[in-house]
Short mmCIF file of C-alpha atoms in Angstrom, two decimals:
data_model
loop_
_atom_site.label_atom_id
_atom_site.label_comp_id
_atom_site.label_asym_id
_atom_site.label_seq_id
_atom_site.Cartn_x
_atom_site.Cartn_y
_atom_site.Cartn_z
CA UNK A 1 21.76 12.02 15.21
CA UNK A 2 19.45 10.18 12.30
CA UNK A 3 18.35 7.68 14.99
CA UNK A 4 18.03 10.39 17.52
CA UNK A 5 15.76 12.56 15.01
CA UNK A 6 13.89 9.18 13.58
CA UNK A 7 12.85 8.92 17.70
CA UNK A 8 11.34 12.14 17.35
CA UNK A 9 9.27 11.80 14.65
CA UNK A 10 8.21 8.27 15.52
CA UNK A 11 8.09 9.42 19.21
CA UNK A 12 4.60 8.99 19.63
CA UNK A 13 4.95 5.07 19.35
CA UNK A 14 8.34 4.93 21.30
CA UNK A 15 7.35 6.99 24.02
CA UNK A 16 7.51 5.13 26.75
CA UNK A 17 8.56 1.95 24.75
CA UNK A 18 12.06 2.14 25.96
CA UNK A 19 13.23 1.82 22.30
CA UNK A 20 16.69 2.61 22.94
CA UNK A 21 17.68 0.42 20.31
CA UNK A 22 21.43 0.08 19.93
CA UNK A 23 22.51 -0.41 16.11
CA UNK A 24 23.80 -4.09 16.92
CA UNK A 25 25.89 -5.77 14.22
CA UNK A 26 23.92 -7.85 12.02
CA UNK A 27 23.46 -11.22 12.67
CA UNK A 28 25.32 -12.97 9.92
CA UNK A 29 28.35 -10.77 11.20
CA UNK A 30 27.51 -11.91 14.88
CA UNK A 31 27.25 -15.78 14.01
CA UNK A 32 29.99 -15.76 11.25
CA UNK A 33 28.04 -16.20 8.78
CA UNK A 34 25.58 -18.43 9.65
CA UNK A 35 22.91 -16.25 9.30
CA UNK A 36 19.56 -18.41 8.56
CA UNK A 37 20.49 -19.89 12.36
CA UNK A 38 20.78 -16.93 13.95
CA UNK A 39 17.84 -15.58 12.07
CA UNK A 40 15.61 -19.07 13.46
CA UNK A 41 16.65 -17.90 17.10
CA UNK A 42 15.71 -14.51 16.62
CA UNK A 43 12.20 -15.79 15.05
CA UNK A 44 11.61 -17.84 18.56
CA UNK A 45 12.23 -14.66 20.14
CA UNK A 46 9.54 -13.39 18.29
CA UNK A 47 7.62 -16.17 18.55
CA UNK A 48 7.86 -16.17 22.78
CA UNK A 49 7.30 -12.33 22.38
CA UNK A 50 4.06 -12.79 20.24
CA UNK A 51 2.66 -15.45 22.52
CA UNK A 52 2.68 -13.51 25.32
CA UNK A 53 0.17 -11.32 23.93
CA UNK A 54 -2.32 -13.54 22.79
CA UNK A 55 -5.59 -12.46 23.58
CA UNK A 56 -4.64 -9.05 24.31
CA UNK A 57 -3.37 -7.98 20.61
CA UNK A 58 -5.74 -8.46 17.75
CA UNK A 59 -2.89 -10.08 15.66
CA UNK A 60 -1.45 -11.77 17.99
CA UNK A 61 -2.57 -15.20 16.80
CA UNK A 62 -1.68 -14.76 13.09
CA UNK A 63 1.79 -13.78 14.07
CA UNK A 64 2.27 -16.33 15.87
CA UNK A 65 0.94 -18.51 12.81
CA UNK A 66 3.36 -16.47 10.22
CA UNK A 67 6.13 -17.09 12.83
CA UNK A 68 5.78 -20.73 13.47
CA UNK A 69 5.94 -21.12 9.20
CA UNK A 70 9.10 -19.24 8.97
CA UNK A 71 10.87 -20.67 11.36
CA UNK A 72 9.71 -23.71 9.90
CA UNK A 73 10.79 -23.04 6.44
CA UNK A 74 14.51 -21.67 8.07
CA UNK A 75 14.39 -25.54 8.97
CA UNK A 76 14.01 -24.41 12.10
CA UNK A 77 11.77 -26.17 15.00
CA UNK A 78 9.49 -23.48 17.05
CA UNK A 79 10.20 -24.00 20.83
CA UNK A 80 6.98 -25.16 22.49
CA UNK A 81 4.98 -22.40 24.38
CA UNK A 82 6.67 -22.20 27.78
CA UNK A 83 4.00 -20.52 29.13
CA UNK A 84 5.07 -17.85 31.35
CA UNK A 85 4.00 -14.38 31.88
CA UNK A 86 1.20 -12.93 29.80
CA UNK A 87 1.04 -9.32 28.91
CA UNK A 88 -1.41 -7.22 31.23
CA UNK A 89 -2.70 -4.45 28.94
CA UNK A 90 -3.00 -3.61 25.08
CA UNK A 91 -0.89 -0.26 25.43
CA UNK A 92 1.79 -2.14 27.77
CA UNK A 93 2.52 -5.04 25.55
CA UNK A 94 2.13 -3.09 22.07
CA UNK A 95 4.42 -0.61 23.18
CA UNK A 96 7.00 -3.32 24.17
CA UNK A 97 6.44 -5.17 20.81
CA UNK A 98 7.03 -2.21 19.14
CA UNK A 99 10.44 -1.63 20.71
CA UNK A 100 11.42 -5.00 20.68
CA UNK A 101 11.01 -5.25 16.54
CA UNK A 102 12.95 -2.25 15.91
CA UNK A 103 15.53 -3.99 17.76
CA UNK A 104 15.09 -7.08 16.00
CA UNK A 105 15.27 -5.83 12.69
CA UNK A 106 18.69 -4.50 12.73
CA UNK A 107 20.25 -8.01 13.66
CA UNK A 108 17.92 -10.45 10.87
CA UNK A 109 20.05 -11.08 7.67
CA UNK A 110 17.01 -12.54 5.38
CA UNK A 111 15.34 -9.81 3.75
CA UNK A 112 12.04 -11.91 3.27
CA UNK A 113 12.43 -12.25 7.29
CA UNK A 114 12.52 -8.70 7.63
CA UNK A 115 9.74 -7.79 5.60
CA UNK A 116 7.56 -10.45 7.70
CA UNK A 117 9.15 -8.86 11.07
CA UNK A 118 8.36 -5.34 9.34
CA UNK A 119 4.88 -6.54 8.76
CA UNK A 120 4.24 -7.65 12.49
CA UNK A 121 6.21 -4.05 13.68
CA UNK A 122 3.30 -1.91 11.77
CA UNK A 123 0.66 -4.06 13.19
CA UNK A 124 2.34 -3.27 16.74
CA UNK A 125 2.20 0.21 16.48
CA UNK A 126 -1.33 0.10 14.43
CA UNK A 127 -2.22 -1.54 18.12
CA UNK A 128 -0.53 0.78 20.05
CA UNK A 129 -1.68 4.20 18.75
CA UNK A 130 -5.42 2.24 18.70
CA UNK A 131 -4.63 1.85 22.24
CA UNK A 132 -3.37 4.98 23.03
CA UNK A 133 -6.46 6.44 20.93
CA UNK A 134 -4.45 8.12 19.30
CA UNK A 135 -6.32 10.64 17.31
CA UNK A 136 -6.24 13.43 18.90
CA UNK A 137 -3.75 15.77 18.03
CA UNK A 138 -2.85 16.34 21.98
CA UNK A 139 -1.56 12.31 22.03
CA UNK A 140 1.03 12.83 19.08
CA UNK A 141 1.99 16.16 20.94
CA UNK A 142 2.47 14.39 24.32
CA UNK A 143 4.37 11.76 22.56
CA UNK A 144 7.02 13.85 21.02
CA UNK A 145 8.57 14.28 24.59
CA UNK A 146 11.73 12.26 25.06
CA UNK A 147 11.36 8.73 26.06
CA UNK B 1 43.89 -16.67 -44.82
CA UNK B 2 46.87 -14.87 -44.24
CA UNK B 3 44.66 -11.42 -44.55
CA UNK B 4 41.85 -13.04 -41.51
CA UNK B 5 44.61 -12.48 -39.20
CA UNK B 6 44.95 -8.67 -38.37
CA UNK B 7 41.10 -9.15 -38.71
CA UNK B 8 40.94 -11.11 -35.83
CA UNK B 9 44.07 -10.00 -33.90
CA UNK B 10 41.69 -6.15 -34.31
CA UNK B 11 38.79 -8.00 -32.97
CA UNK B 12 40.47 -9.90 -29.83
CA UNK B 13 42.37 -6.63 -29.31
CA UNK B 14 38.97 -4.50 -29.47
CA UNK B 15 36.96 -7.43 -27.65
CA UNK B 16 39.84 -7.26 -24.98
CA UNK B 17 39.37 -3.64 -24.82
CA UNK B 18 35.98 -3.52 -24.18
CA UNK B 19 36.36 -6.19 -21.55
CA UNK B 20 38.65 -3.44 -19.91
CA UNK B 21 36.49 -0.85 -20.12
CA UNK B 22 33.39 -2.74 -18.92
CA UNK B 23 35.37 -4.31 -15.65
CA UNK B 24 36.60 -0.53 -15.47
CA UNK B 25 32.92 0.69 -15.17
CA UNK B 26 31.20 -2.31 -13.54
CA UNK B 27 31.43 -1.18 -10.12
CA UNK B 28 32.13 -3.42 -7.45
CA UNK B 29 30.49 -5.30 -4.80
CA UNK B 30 30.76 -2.66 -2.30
CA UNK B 31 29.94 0.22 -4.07
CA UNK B 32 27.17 -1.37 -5.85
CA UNK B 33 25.43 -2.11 -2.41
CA UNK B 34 26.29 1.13 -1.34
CA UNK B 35 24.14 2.48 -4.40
CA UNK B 36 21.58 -0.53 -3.43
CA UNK B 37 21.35 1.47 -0.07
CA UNK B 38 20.77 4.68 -0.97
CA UNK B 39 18.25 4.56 -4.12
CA UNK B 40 16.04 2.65 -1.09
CA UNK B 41 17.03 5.55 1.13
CA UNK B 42 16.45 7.96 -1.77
CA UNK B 43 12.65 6.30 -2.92
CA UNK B 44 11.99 6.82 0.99
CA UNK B 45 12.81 10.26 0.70
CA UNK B 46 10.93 11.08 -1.95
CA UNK B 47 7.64 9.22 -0.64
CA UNK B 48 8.39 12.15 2.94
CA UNK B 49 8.64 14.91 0.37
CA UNK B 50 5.74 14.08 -0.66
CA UNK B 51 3.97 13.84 2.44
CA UNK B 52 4.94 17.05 3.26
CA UNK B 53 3.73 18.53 0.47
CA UNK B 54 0.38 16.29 0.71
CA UNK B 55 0.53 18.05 4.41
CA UNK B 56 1.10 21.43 2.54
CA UNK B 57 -1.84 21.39 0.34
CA UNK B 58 -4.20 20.03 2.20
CA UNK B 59 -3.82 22.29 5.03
CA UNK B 60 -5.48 25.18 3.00
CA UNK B 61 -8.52 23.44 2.88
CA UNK B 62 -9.07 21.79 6.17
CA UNK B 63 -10.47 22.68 9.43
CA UNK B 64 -10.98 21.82 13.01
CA UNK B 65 -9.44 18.69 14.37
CA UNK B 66 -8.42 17.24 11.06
CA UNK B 67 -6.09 20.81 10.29
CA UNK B 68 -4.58 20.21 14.18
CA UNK B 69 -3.96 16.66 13.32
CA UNK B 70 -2.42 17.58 9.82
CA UNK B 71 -0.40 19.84 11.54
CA UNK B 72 1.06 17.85 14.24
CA UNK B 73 1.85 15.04 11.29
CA UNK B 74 3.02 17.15 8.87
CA UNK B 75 5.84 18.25 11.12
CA UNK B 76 6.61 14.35 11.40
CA UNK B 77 7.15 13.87 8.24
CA UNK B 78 9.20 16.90 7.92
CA UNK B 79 11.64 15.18 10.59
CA UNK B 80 11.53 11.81 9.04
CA UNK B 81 12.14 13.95 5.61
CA UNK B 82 15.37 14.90 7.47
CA UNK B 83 16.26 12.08 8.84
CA UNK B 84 16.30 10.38 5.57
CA UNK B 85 18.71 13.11 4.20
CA UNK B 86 21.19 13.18 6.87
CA UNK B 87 21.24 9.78 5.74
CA UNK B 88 21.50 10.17 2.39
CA UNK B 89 23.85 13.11 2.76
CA UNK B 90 26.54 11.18 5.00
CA UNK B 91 26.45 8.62 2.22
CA UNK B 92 27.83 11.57 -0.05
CA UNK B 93 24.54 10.56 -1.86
CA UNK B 94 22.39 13.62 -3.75
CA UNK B 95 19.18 14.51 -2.81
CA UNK B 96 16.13 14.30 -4.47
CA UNK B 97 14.22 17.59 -5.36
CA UNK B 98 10.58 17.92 -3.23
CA UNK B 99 7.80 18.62 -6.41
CA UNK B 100 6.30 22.24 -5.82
CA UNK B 101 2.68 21.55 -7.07
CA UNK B 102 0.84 18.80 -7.62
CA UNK B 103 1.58 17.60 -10.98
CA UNK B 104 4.97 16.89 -9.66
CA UNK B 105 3.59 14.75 -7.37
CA UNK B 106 5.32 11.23 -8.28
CA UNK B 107 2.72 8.87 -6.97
CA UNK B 108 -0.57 8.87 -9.24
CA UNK B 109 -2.80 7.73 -6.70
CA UNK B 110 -1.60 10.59 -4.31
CA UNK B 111 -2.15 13.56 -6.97
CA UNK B 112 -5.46 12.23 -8.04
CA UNK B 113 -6.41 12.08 -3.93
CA UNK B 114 -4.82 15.73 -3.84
CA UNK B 115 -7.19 17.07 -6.59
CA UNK B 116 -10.32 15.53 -5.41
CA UNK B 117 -12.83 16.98 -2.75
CA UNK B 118 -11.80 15.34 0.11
CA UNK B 119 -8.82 16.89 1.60
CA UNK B 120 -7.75 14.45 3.95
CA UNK B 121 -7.90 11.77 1.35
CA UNK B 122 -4.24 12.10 0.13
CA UNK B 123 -2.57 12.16 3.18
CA UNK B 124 -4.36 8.85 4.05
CA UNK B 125 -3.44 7.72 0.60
CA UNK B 126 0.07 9.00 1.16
CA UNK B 127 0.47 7.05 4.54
CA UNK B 128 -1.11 3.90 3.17
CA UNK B 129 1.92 4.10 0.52
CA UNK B 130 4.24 5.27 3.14
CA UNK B 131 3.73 1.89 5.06
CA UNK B 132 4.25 -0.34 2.33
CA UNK B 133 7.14 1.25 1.39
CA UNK B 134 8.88 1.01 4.46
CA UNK B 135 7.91 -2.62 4.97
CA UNK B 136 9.45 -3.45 1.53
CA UNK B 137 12.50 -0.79 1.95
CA UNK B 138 13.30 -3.01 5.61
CA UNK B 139 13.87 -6.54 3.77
CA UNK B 140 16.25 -4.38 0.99
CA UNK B 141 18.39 -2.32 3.38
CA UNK B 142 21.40 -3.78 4.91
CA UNK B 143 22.79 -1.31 7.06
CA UNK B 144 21.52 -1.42 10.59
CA UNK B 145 21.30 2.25 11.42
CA UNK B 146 19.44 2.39 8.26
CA UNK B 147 17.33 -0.39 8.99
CA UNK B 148 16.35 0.93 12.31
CA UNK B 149 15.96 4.27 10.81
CA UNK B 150 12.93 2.94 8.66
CA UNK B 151 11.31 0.79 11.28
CA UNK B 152 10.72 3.61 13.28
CA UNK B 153 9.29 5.40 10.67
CA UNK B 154 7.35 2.67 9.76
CA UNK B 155 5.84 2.91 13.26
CA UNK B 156 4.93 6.09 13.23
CA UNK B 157 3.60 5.43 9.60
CA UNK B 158 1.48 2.71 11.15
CA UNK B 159 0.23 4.94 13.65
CA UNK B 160 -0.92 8.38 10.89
CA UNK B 161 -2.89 5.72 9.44
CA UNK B 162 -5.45 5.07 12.71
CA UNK B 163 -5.27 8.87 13.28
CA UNK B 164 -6.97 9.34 10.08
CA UNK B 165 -8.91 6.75 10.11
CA UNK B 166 -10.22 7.71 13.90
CA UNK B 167 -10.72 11.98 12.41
CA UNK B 168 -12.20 11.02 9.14
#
């Protein structure tokens, strides 16, 4: 019901994002204990996610900086760009980004992590009401129906 | 010598009782987190209660778009308000009181922004807080519901903040 209710008042990012976001357990839980490796392949997820929007999301270039440090200082090793699929349009892949963090967040066990990731989720949805233009009352009204 | 004795069989039996008392009070691991958990739920809270009274008192002075778009917030903040103390509440946590004018307000730079001539100023002020608080609040929570709870708001934080800027 919290979650449900949290939707609704953040609806006007999540609408549309598909943010059905499942409390998973956390990740230190999942890899029994092991946390800052889990946490590393959850950062490459971000990485590959952040990539994907370069050129289309103002930030995405620093985030992909701020991502390739972290993972770096997890002693981790950033997987080289694969390429792949880039995101068509600032609304599409800010909405997406948006979704996919709130995910993310539940299942990284390093608080410092989580702030970053936090960081990089309010730039998301900074881009996606800009996209949206937002403003208008009538685009926080239309965004308060159910995903 | 012989008298030191009692003296020091008095202290080792108060030191030993205070030990007692102090493992008796010093709560433990879990509980302590669970406290951890809700005073970062409870700051939250307090930051939406005083949104929505930001959302409140500025609403008597503005017009036009900016009043629509403080009124379609304001409601947003009421539902993260409640959010946050369903939270709190299923916790068996207490909730904290909302301030009724504007020298309750707890955040300085909020009540100065509330008292000044430009209306919309506070609630910008209070979402610019709002984000930051969130952001920090995500690294200290533990719980994933909770976690997810915030980042959600934090989006929607994130997103007041261009609405204002776009109106202003």
């Amino acid at each position: 019901v919290v979650r449900r209710r949290a939707l609704l008042g953040a609806a006007a990012l999540l609408a549309g994002c598909g943010s059905e976001a499942a409390p998973a357990p956390r990740a230190d839980e999942q890899q029994g204990g092991d946390s800052s490796l889990a946490d590393v392949a959850l950062l490459d997820d971000a990485l590959a996610a952040e990539r994907r929007t370069a050129g289309v999301l103002p930030r995405a270039a620093a985030h992909v900086a701020a991502l390739e440090r972290a993972i770096a200082r997890a002693g981790g090793e950033a997987r080289p760009d694969a390429g792949g699929a880039q995101a068509g349009d600032a609304e599409a892949a800010a909405g997406e980004l948006v979704a996919f963090y709130v995910d993310l967040l539940a299942k990284v066990a390093d608080p410092r992590l989580r702030e970053l990731v936090a960081g990089m989720l309010s730039d998301a949805a900074t881009a996606l009401a800009t996209a949206r233009e937002m403003p208008a009352p009538h685009a926080f009204e239309e965004g308060r129906r159910p995903a | 010598v012989s008298g030191d004795l009692p003296v020091t069989r008095r202290a080792l039996l108060a030191g030993g009782a205070a030990a007692a008392g102090a493992a008796l009070l010093r709560p433990s691991p879990a509980l302590a987190q669970a406290a951890r958990e809700a005073g970062a739920l409870t700051n939250l809270l307090r930051i939406e209660l005083v949104a929505v009274f930001a959302y409140d008192e500025a609403l008597r002075r503005l017009g036009g778009e900016a009043a629509r778009l403080a009124r379609s917030l304001r409601e947003h903040e009421a539902a993260h308000a409640e959010a946050l103390s369903e939270a709190l509440t299923a916790m068996h946590w207490p909730l904290p009181r909302s301030p009724e004018a504007v020298d309750e307000v707890e955040l300085p730079s909020v009540r100065v922004a509330l008292d000044g001539d430009d209306a919309a100023a506070g609630l910008v002020e209070v979402a610019r807080l709002s984000e930051q608080a969130y952001r920090l609040a995500i690294g200290r929570l533990r719980e994933a519901g909770h976690i997810q709870l915030a980042a959600t708001i934090l989006g929607a934080e994130a997103a007041h903040l261009v609405a204002w800027r776009a109106v202003r």
